[in-house]
Short mmCIF file of C-alpha atoms in Angstrom, two decimals:
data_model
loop_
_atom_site.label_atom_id
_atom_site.label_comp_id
_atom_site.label_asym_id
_atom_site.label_seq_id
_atom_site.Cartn_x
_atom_site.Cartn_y
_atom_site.Cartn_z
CA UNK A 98 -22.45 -47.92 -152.33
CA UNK A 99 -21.96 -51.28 -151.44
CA UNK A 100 -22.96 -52.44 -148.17
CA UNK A 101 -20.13 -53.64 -145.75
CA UNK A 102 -21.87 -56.81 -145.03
CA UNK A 103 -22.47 -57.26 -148.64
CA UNK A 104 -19.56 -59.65 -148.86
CA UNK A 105 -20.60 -62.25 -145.87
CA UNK A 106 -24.30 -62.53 -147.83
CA UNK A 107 -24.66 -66.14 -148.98
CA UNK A 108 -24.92 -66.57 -152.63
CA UNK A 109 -25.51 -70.69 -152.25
CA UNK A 110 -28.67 -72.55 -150.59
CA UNK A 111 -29.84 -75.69 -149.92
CA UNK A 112 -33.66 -76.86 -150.80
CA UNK A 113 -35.46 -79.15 -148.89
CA UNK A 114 -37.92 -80.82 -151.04
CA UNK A 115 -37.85 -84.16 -150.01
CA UNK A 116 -41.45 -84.25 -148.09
CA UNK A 117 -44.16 -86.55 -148.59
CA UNK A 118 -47.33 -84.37 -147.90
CA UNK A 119 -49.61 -87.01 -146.74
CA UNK A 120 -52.15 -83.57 -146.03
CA UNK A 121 -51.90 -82.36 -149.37
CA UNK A 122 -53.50 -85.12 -151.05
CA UNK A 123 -54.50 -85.42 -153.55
CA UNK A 124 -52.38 -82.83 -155.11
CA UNK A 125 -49.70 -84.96 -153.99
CA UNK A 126 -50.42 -88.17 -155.63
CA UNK A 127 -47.97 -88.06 -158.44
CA UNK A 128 -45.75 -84.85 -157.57
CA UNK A 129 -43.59 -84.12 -154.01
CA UNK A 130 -45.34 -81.34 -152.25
CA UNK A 131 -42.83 -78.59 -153.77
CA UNK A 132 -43.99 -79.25 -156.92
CA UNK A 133 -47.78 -78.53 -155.99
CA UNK A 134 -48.73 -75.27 -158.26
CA UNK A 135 -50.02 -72.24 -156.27
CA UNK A 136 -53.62 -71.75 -157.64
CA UNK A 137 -53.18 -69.12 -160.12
CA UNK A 138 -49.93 -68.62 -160.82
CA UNK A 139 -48.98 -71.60 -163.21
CA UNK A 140 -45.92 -72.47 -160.98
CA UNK A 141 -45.37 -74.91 -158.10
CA UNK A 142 -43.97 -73.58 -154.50
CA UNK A 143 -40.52 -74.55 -155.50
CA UNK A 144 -40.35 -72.21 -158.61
CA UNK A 145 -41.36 -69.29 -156.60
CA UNK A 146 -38.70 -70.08 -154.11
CA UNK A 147 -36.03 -69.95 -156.71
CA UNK A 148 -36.89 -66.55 -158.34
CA UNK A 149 -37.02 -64.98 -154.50
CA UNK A 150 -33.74 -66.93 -153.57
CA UNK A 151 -32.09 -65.50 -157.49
CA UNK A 152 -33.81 -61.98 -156.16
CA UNK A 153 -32.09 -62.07 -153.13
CA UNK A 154 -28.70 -62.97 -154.32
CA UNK A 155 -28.19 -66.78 -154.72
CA UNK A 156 -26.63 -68.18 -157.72
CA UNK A 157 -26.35 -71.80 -156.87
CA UNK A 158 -29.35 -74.04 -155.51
CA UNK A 159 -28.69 -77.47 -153.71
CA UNK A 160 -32.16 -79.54 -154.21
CA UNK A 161 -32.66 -81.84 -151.73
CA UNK A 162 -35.22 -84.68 -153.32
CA UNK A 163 -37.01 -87.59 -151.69
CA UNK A 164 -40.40 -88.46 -152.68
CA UNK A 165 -41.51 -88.65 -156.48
CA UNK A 166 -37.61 -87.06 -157.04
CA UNK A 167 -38.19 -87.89 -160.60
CA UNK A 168 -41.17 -85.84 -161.13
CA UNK A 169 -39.50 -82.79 -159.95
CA UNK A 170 -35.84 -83.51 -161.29
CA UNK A 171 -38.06 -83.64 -164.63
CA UNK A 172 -39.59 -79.89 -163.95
CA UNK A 173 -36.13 -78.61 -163.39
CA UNK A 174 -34.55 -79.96 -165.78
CA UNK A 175 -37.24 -78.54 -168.39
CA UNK A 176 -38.22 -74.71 -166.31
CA UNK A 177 -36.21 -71.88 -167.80
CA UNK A 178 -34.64 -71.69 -164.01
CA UNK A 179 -33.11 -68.13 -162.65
CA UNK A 180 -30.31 -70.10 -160.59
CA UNK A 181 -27.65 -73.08 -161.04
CA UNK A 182 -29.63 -75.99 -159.72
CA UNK A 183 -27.85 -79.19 -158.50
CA UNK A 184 -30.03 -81.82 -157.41
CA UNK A 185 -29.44 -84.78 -154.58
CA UNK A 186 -31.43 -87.78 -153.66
CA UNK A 187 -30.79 -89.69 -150.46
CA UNK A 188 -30.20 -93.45 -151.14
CA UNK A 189 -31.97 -94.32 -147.56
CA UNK A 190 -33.34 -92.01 -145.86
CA UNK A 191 -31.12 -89.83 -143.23
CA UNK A 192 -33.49 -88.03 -141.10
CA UNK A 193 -33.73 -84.10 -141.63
CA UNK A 194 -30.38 -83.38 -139.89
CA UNK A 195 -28.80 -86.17 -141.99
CA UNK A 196 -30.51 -85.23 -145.20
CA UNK A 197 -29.83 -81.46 -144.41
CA UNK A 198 -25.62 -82.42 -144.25
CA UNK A 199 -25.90 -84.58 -147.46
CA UNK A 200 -27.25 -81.83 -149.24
CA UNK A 201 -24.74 -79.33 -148.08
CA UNK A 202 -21.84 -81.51 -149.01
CA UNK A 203 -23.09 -80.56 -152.66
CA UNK A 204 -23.09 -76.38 -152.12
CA UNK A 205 -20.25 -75.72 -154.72
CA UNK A 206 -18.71 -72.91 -151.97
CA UNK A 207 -18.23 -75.36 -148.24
CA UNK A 208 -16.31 -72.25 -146.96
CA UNK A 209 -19.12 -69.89 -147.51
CA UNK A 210 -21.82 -69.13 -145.41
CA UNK A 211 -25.23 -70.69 -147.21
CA UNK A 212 -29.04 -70.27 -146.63
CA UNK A 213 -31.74 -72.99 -146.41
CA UNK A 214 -35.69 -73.33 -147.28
CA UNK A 215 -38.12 -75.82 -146.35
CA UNK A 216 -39.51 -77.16 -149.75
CA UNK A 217 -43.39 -76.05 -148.72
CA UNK A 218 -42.69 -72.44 -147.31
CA UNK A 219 -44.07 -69.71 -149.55
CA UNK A 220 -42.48 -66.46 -148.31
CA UNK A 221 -41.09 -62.58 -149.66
CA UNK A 222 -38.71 -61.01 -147.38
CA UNK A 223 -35.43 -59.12 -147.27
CA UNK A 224 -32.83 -62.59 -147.11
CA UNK A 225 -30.19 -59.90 -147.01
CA UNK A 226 -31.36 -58.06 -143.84
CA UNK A 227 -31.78 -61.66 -142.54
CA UNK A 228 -27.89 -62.54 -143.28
CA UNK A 229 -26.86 -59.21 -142.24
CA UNK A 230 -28.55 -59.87 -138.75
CA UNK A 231 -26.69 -63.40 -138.78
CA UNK A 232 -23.15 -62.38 -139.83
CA UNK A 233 -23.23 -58.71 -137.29
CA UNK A 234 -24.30 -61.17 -134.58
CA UNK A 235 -21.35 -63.76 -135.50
CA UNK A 236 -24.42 -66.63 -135.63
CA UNK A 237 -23.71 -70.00 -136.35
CA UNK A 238 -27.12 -70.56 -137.21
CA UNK A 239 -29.54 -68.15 -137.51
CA UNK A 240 -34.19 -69.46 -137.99
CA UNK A 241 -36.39 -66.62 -139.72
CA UNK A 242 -39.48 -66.80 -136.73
CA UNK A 243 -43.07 -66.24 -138.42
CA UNK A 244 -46.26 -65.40 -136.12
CA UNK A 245 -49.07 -67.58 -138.07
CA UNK A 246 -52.35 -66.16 -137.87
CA UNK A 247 -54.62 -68.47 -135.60
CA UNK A 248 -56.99 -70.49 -138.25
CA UNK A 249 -60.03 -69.65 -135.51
CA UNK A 250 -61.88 -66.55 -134.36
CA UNK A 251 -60.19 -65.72 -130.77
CA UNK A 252 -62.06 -64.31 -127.83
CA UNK A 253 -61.15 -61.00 -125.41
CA UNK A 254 -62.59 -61.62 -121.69
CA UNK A 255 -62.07 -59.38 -118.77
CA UNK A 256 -60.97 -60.15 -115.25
CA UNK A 257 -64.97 -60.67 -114.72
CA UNK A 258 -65.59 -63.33 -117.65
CA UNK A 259 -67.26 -60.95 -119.66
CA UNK A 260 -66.50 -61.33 -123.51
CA UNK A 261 -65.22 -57.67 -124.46
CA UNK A 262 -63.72 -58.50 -127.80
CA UNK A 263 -64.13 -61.06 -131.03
CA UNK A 264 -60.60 -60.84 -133.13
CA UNK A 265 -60.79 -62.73 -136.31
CA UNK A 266 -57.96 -65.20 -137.14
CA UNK A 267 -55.37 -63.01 -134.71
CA UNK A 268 -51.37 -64.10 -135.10
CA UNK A 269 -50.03 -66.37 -133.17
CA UNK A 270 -48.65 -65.01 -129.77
CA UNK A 271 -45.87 -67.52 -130.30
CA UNK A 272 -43.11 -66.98 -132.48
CA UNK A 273 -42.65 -70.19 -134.68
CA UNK A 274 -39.83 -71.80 -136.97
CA UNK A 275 -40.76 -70.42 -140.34
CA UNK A 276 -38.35 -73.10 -142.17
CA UNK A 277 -36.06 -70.54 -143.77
CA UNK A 278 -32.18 -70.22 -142.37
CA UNK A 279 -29.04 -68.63 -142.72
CA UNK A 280 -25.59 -71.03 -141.64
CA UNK A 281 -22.54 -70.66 -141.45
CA UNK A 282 -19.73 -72.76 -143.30
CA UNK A 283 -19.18 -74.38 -140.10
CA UNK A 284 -22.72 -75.44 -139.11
CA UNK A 285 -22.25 -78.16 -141.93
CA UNK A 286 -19.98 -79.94 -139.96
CA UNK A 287 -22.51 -79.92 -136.78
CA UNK A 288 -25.27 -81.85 -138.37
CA UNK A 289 -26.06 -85.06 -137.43
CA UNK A 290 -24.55 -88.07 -140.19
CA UNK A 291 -28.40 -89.44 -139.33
CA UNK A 292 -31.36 -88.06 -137.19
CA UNK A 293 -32.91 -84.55 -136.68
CA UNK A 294 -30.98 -81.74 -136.19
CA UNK A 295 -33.64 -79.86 -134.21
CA UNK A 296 -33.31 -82.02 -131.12
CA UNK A 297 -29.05 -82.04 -131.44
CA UNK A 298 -27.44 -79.31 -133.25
CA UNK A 299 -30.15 -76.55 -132.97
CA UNK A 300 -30.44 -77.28 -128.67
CA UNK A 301 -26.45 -77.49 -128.02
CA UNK A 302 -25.98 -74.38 -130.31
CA UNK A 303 -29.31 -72.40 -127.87
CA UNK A 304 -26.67 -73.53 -125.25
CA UNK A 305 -23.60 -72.09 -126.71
CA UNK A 306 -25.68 -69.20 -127.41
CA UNK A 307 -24.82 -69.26 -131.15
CA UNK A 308 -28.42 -69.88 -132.33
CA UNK A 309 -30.26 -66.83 -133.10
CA UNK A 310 -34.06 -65.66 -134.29
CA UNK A 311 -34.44 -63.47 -136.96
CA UNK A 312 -38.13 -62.02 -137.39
CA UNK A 313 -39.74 -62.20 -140.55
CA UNK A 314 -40.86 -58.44 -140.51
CA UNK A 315 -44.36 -57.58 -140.02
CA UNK A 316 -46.40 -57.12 -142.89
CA UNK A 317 -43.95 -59.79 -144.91
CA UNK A 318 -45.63 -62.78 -146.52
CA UNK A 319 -45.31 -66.03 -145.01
CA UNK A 320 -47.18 -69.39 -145.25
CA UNK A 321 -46.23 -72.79 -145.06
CA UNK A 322 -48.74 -74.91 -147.56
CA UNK A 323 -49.38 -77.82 -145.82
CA UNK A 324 -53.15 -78.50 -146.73
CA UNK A 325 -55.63 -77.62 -149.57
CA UNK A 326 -56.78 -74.92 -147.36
CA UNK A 327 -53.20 -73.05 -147.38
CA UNK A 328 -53.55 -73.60 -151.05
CA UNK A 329 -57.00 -71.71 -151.28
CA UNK A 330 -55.80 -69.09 -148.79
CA UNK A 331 -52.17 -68.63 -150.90
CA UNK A 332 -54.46 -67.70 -154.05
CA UNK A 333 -56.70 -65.40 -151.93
CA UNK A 334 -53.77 -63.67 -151.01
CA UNK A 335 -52.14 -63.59 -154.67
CA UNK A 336 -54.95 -61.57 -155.50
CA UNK A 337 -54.69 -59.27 -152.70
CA UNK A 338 -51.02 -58.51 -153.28
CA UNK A 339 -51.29 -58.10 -156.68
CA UNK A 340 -48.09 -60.94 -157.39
#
């Protein structure tokens, strides 16, 4: 049976893989930070976002390039890729509100609601329960919200000062941005021509209380590789989950 939000799930999305990585060197030397390979697996972070975005549903891939574009236009145009891959370069650079709306100007469906990825987020989770929450709450925009795990040991006191607990590397008590959305056709039109959209469009939509959080569910992978260390961790967890 299908299900009666199947219709409103986005079958487009937008890649952001323009990022320099200044704190992945030196794996970023001569390839954008998408295109560093998870230890292990023989494929960068941007090929594993494109078989969980053609898992999930998506057809058609907008691939937002900056730095090194060549080297990655080069992968994709040589991977045996599960989606339609477009990809854009910015001629100067438009800030990540501006580069976001250049990119979506390319989705091949503007009327259709559309999903975006930050180019360094390794993730697995249910994009369809994630669009289902967006579309049932009539979001405009709707941010997947990870709880990191704390890189240090943490420590329990009572009301005293004595230590009563140790918790190793304990999640965040925060909820952060984990750099994976759902939009709505309109939201294109909301974006900055230049500038961030997190300080414009996101706040003003908080106001109009058209911005929503979607958790990633607990027990879902998550990690945003942004040093060697997430590198080393991802492959300590590829063995654990067995991927």
């Amino acid at each position: 049976m299908t299900h009666p939000n199947a219709a409103s799930r986005p079958t487009q999305a937008v890649v952001l893989a323009g990022g320099q990585g200044s704190r992945l060197r030196p794996y970023t030397d001569d390839r954008p930070k998408p295109m560093v390979e998870i230890p292990g697996t023989g494929t960068p972070i941007i090929g594993h976002q494109l078989t969980w975005l053609a898992e999930e549903g998506v057809t058609d891939v907008v691939v937002s390039c900056g730095h090194l574009a060549d080297v990655l236009q080069k992968w994709l145009d040589a991977a045996d890729l599960p989606v339609s891959v477009t990809t854009v370069v910015e001629t100067e650079p438009l800030g990540r509100g501006g580069g976001l709306k250049y990119a979506a100007a390319h989705l091949p469906r503007p009327d259709q609601p559309w999903y975006a990825t930050n180019g360094d987020i390794w993730t697995r989770f249910s994009l369809r329960d994630m669009a289902d929450f967006h579309s049932e709450r009539d979001a405009v925009a709707t941010l997947a919200l990870a709880r990191p795990r704390i890189p240090w040991g943490a420590v329990r006191t009572d009301g005293f000062g004595h230590i009563t607990d140790f918790i190793e590397a304990p999640p965040s008590t925060f909820e952060i941005n984990a750099g994976v959305y759902v939009f709505s056709p309109e939201f294109a039109d909301l974006l900055p021509e230049r500038g961030d959209h997190e300080r414009t469009t996101f706040p003003r939509l908080a106001r109009e209380e058209r911005l929503f959080g979607f958790p990633i569910p607990q027990g879902a992978y998550w990690r945003a590789i942004d040093t060697a260390k997430d590198l080393t961790e991802a492959a300590k967890e590829l063995a654990t989950l067995g991927r």
